[in-house]
C-alpha positions as YAML, in Angstrom:
chain: A
units: angstrom
residues:
- id: 1
  name: MET
  ca: [0.00, 0.00, 0.00]
- id: 2
  name: ALA
  ca: [1.35, 3.40, -0.99]
- id: 3
  name: ARG
  ca: [0.71, 6.67, 0.81]
- id: 4
  name: VAL
  ca: [-0.22, 9.26, -1.80]
- id: 5
  name: LEU
  ca: [-0.35, 12.97, -1.04]
- id: 6
  name: VAL
  ca: [-2.99, 15.02, -2.90]
- id: 7
  name: LEU
  ca: [-2.25, 18.78, -3.00]
- id: 8
  name: THR
  ca: [-5.31, 20.94, -3.53]
- id: 9
  name: GLY
  ca: [-7.25, 24.02, -2.44]
- id: 10
  name: ASP
  ca: [-10.46, 25.94, -2.97]
- id: 11
  name: ALA
  ca: [-11.73, 25.99, -6.56]
- id: 12
  name: ALA
  ca: [-10.04, 22.72, -7.44]
- id: 13
  name: GLU
  ca: [-12.11, 20.83, -10.01]
- id: 14
  name: GLU
  ca: [-14.39, 18.30, -8.33]
- id: 15
  name: LEU
  ca: [-13.78, 15.29, -10.58]
- id: 16
  name: ASP
  ca: [-10.05, 16.06, -10.86]
- id: 17
  name: SER
  ca: [-9.89, 15.92, -7.05]
- id: 18
  name: MET
  ca: [-12.36, 13.27, -5.94]
- id: 19
  name: TYR
  ca: [-11.80, 10.69, -8.68]
- id: 20
  name: PRO
  ca: [-8.10, 10.13, -7.88]
- id: 21
  name: VAL
  ca: [-8.77, 10.07, -4.13]
- id: 22
  name: PHE
  ca: [-11.47, 7.41, -4.55]
- id: 23
  name: ARG
  ca: [-9.49, 5.43, -7.15]
- id: 24
  name: LEU
  ca: [-6.40, 5.33, -4.94]
- id: 25
  name: ARG
  ca: [-8.45, 4.18, -1.96]
- id: 26
  name: GLU
  ca: [-10.21, 1.59, -4.11]
- id: 27
  name: GLY
  ca: [-6.78, 0.30, -5.12]
- id: 28
  name: GLY
  ca: [-5.81, -0.19, -1.48]
- id: 29
  name: HIS
  ca: [-3.65, 2.92, -1.19]
- id: 30
  name: GLU
  ca: [-3.91, 5.71, 1.33]
- id: 31
  name: ALA
  ca: [-4.86, 9.08, -0.19]
- id: 32
  name: VAL
  ca: [-4.01, 12.01, 2.11]
- id: 33
  name: VAL
  ca: [-5.43, 15.42, 1.17]
- id: 34
  name: ALA
  ca: [-3.38, 18.55, 1.96]
- id: 35
  name: ALA
  ca: [-4.47, 22.16, 1.43]
- id: 36
  name: PRO
  ca: [-3.53, 25.62, 2.73]
- id: 37
  name: THR
  ca: [-5.54, 24.94, 5.93]
- id: 38
  name: THR
  ca: [-7.33, 21.93, 7.39]
- id: 39
  name: ARG
  ca: [-10.87, 23.16, 6.73]
- id: 40
  name: PRO
  ca: [-12.67, 21.33, 3.90]
- id: 41
  name: VAL
  ca: [-11.90, 22.80, 0.48]
- id: 42
  name: LYS
  ca: [-14.72, 24.04, -1.70]
- id: 43
  name: LEU
  ca: [-14.55, 22.27, -5.06]
- id: 44
  name: VAL
  ca: [-16.00, 23.49, -8.35]
- id: 45
  name: VAL
  ca: [-17.53, 21.74, -11.34]
- id: 46
  name: HIS
  ca: [-16.12, 22.67, -14.72]
- id: 47
  name: ASP
  ca: [-18.20, 21.80, -17.74]
- id: 48
  name: PHE
  ca: [-18.21, 22.44, -21.47]
- id: 49
  name: GLU
  ca: [-21.52, 23.84, -22.62]
- id: 50
  name: PRO
  ca: [-22.71, 24.65, -26.16]
- id: 51
  name: GLY
  ca: [-22.25, 28.29, -27.08]
- id: 52
  name: TRP
  ca: [-19.38, 28.88, -24.63]
- id: 53
  name: ASP
  ca: [-15.78, 29.43, -25.75]
- id: 54
  name: ALA
  ca: [-14.44, 28.41, -22.33]
- id: 55
  name: TYR
  ca: [-15.56, 26.02, -19.62]
- id: 56
  name: THR
  ca: [-18.23, 27.06, -17.14]
- id: 57
  name: GLU
  ca: [-17.82, 26.84, -13.38]
- id: 58
  name: LYS
  ca: [-20.39, 25.94, -10.75]
- id: 59
  name: PRO
  ca: [-20.04, 25.23, -7.01]
- id: 60
  name: GLY
  ca: [-19.31, 21.60, -6.20]
- id: 61
  name: HIS
  ca: [-18.92, 19.42, -3.14]
- id: 62
  name: GLN
  ca: [-16.53, 19.98, -0.27]
- id: 63
  name: LEU
  ca: [-13.48, 17.75, 0.12]
- id: 64
  name: PRO
  ca: [-12.25, 16.96, 3.64]
- id: 65
  name: VAL
  ca: [-8.62, 17.94, 4.26]
- id: 66
  name: ASP
  ca: [-6.26, 15.83, 6.35]
- id: 67
  name: LEU
  ca: [-3.47, 18.35, 6.94]
- id: 68
  name: ALA
  ca: [-2.19, 21.80, 6.04]
- id: 69
  name: PHE
  ca: [0.71, 22.25, 3.60]
- id: 70
  name: GLY
  ca: [2.91, 23.47, 6.44]
- id: 71
  name: ASP
  ca: [2.43, 20.20, 8.33]
- id: 72
  name: VAL
  ca: [3.32, 17.92, 5.41]
- id: 73
  name: ARG
  ca: [6.44, 15.79, 5.80]
- id: 74
  name: PRO
  ca: [6.94, 14.73, 2.16]
- id: 75
  name: GLU
  ca: [9.27, 11.90, 3.16]
- id: 76
  name: ASP
  ca: [6.20, 10.18, 4.67]
- id: 77
  name: TYR
  ca: [4.65, 9.72, 1.19]
- id: 78
  name: ASP
  ca: [5.34, 7.53, -1.81]
- id: 79
  name: ALA
  ca: [3.66, 9.63, -4.50]
- id: 80
  name: LEU
  ca: [2.00, 12.96, -5.22]
- id: 81
  name: VAL
  ca: [-1.13, 14.01, -7.13]
- id: 82
  name: ILE
  ca: [-1.95, 17.60, -8.13]
- id: 83
  name: PRO
  ca: [-5.55, 17.97, -9.36]
- id: 84
  name: GLY
  ca: [-6.65, 20.74, -11.69]
- id: 85
  name: GLY
  ca: [-9.16, 23.52, -11.48]
- id: 86
  name: ARG
  ca: [-8.15, 26.99, -10.33]
- id: 87
  name: ALA
  ca: [-6.36, 25.83, -7.17]
- id: 88
  name: PRO
  ca: [-2.99, 25.25, -8.94]
- id: 89
  name: GLU
  ca: [-2.96, 28.96, -9.90]
- id: 90
  name: TYR
  ca: [-2.46, 30.03, -6.31]
- id: 91
  name: ILE
  ca: [-1.04, 27.01, -4.49]
- id: 92
  name: ARG
  ca: [1.97, 27.13, -6.84]
- id: 93
  name: THR
  ca: [3.15, 30.28, -5.01]
- id: 94
  name: ASP
  ca: [3.09, 28.64, -1.56]
- id: 95
  name: ALA
  ca: [6.58, 27.99, -0.14]
- id: 96
  name: ASP
  ca: [5.48, 24.72, 1.46]
- id: 97
  name: VAL
  ca: [4.02, 23.51, -1.83]
- id: 98
  name: ALA
  ca: [7.37, 24.23, -3.48]
- id: 99
  name: ARG
  ca: [9.18, 22.27, -0.74]
- id: 100
  name: ILE
  ca: [6.79, 19.34, -1.11]
- id: 101
  name: VAL
  ca: [6.72, 19.16, -4.92]
- id: 102
  name: ARG
  ca: [10.51, 19.46, -5.23]
- id: 103
  name: HIS
  ca: [10.89, 16.51, -2.85]
- id: 104
  name: PHE
  ca: [8.98, 14.20, -5.22]
- id: 105
  name: PHE
  ca: [10.66, 15.43, -8.40]
- id: 106
  name: ASP
  ca: [14.16, 15.36, -6.88]
- id: 107
  name: ARG
  ca: [13.72, 11.71, -5.90]
- id: 108
  name: GLY
  ca: [11.99, 10.53, -9.08]
- id: 109
  name: LEU
  ca: [8.87, 9.51, -7.15]
- id: 110
  name: PRO
  ca: [5.49, 9.17, -8.89]
- id: 111
  name: VAL
  ca: [3.78, 12.49, -9.59]
- id: 112
  name: GLY
  ca: [0.36, 12.77, -11.19]
- id: 113
  name: THR
  ca: [-0.97, 16.02, -12.62]
- id: 114
  name: ILE
  ca: [-4.46, 16.59, -13.96]
- id: 115
  name: CYS
  ca: [-5.71, 19.45, -16.16]
- id: 116
  name: HIS
  ca: [-4.24, 22.66, -14.62]
- id: 117
  name: GLY
  ca: [-2.11, 20.64, -12.17]
- id: 118
  name: PRO
  ca: [1.09, 21.02, -14.26]
- id: 119
  name: GLN
  ca: [1.04, 24.75, -13.43]
- id: 120
  name: VAL
  ca: [2.58, 23.87, -10.07]
- id: 121
  name: PRO
  ca: [5.75, 22.06, -11.25]
- id: 122
  name: ALA
  ca: [5.99, 24.46, -14.22]
- id: 123
  name: ALA
  ca: [6.17, 27.44, -11.86]
- id: 124
  name: LEU
  ca: [9.00, 25.69, -9.99]
- id: 125
  name: GLY
  ca: [11.03, 24.98, -13.14]
- id: 126
  name: LEU
  ca: [10.47, 21.25, -12.76]
- id: 127
  name: LEU
  ca: [9.00, 20.59, -16.22]
- id: 128
  name: ARG
  ca: [12.07, 21.72, -18.14]
- id: 129
  name: GLY
  ca: [13.00, 18.86, -20.49]
- id: 130
  name: ARG
  ca: [9.91, 16.84, -19.50]
- id: 131
  name: THR
  ca: [6.93, 15.75, -21.56]
- id: 132
  name: THR
  ca: [3.51, 16.63, -20.17]
- id: 133
  name: ALA
  ca: [-0.16, 16.92, -20.97]
- id: 134
  name: GLY
  ca: [-2.40, 19.55, -19.44]
- id: 135
  name: PHE
  ca: [-5.52, 21.52, -20.19]
- id: 136
  name: PRO
  ca: [-4.87, 22.38, -23.87]
- id: 137
  name: PRO
  ca: [-4.96, 26.19, -23.46]
- id: 138
  name: LEU
  ca: [-1.98, 25.81, -21.09]
- id: 139
  name: ARG
  ca: [0.20, 24.54, -23.94]
- id: 140
  name: THR
  ca: [2.08, 27.82, -24.41]
- id: 141
  name: ASP
  ca: [2.65, 28.24, -20.67]
- id: 142
  name: LEU
  ca: [3.97, 24.70, -20.30]
- id: 143
  name: GLU
  ca: [6.21, 25.06, -23.35]
- id: 144
  name: GLN
  ca: [7.51, 28.38, -21.98]
- id: 145
  name: ALA
  ca: [8.39, 26.43, -18.82]
- id: 146
  name: GLY
  ca: [10.56, 24.15, -20.97]
- id: 147
  name: ALA
  ca: [8.17, 21.20, -21.35]
- id: 148
  name: THR
  ca: [7.17, 19.33, -24.45]
- id: 149
  name: PHE
  ca: [3.37, 19.43, -24.58]
- id: 150
  name: VAL
  ca: [1.39, 16.37, -25.69]
- id: 151
  name: ASP
  ca: [-2.36, 16.56, -26.21]
- id: 152
  name: GLY
  ca: [-3.12, 13.16, -24.69]
- id: 153
  name: PRO
  ca: [-5.11, 11.40, -21.97]
- id: 154
  name: ASP
  ca: [-2.27, 9.54, -20.25]
- id: 155
  name: VAL
  ca: [1.14, 11.02, -20.90]
- id: 156
  name: VAL
  ca: [3.87, 9.18, -18.99]
- id: 157
  name: ASP
  ca: [7.35, 10.70, -18.60]
- id: 158
  name: GLY
  ca: [9.32, 8.51, -16.23]
- id: 159
  name: ALA
  ca: [7.41, 8.62, -12.94]
- id: 160
  name: MET
  ca: [5.24, 11.58, -13.99]
- id: 161
  name: VAL
  ca: [1.75, 10.95, -15.38]
- id: 162
  name: SER
  ca: [-0.37, 13.81, -16.76]
- id: 163
  name: CYS
  ca: [-3.63, 14.35, -18.62]
- id: 164
  name: ARG
  ca: [-5.77, 17.12, -20.12]
- id: 165
  name: GLY
  ca: [-8.64, 17.07, -17.62]
- id: 166
  name: TRP
  ca: [-11.47, 15.08, -16.08]
- id: 167
  name: PRO
  ca: [-12.65, 13.41, -19.32]
- id: 168
  name: ASP
  ca: [-9.24, 11.63, -19.35]
- id: 169
  name: LEU
  ca: [-9.42, 10.29, -15.80]
- id: 170
  name: PRO
  ca: [-9.99, 6.61, -16.68]
- id: 171
  name: GLU
  ca: [-6.87, 6.52, -18.89]
- id: 172
  name: TRP
  ca: [-4.86, 8.72, -16.51]
- id: 173
  name: SER
  ca: [-5.81, 6.56, -13.52]
- id: 174
  name: ARG
  ca: [-4.75, 3.33, -15.23]
- id: 175
  name: ALA
  ca: [-1.40, 4.86, -16.17]
- id: 176
  name: PHE
  ca: [-0.84, 6.43, -12.74]
- id: 177
  name: MET
  ca: [-1.73, 3.21, -10.91]
- id: 178
  name: GLN
  ca: [0.77, 1.30, -13.11]
- id: 179
  name: VAL
  ca: [3.54, 3.82, -12.36]
- id: 180
  name: LEU
  ca: [2.66, 3.74, -8.66]
- id: 181
  name: GLU
  ca: [2.70, -0.05, -8.49]
- id: 182
  name: LYS
  ca: [5.95, -0.24, -10.45]
- id: 183
  name: ALA
  ca: [7.53, 2.23, -8.02]
- id: 184
  name: SER
  ca: [6.21, 0.25, -5.06]
- id: 185
  name: VAL
  ca: [8.06, -2.91, -6.13]
- id: 186
  name: ALA
  ca: [11.30, -1.12, -7.08]
- id: 187
  name: PRO
  ca: [14.20, -1.68, -4.65]
...
């Protein structure tokens, strides 16, 4: 069983956040949710409606939080997931988030990003030379951060697994679970 840290905050996309938490738990892993504080985060639902050029946003469920970013000891976890939505926009500037995310990248541990999730490692310079997916309008931002952008549902670069958004979650989850299980059996 792996311990997987999920970094999120208010305005994270509901499916991007809850689906991985439930899938990890279903797979026998421990999913631990961290946010700026320990109060439940308010999730949002992003949808694609006819006549709109961009996605729409509606209030979603609340997601219980296990611990605040400042209390995270990254060495206690085997993998990291960063869901999308608007939360990555602001959590990427948090010093504790930087400390946590660098830990996983520096050690080559599994990292999953969904939709806007790659904004966090991109802001830290951790996508330079890497291949990633993300919400397609982020392509320029991710390429400016030194990444090669792939418009795909389950892009695997070493121990990093990324996707475009919630419609890709079945493919992303299969790929992430494979990377996680491979890392769990490695010496």
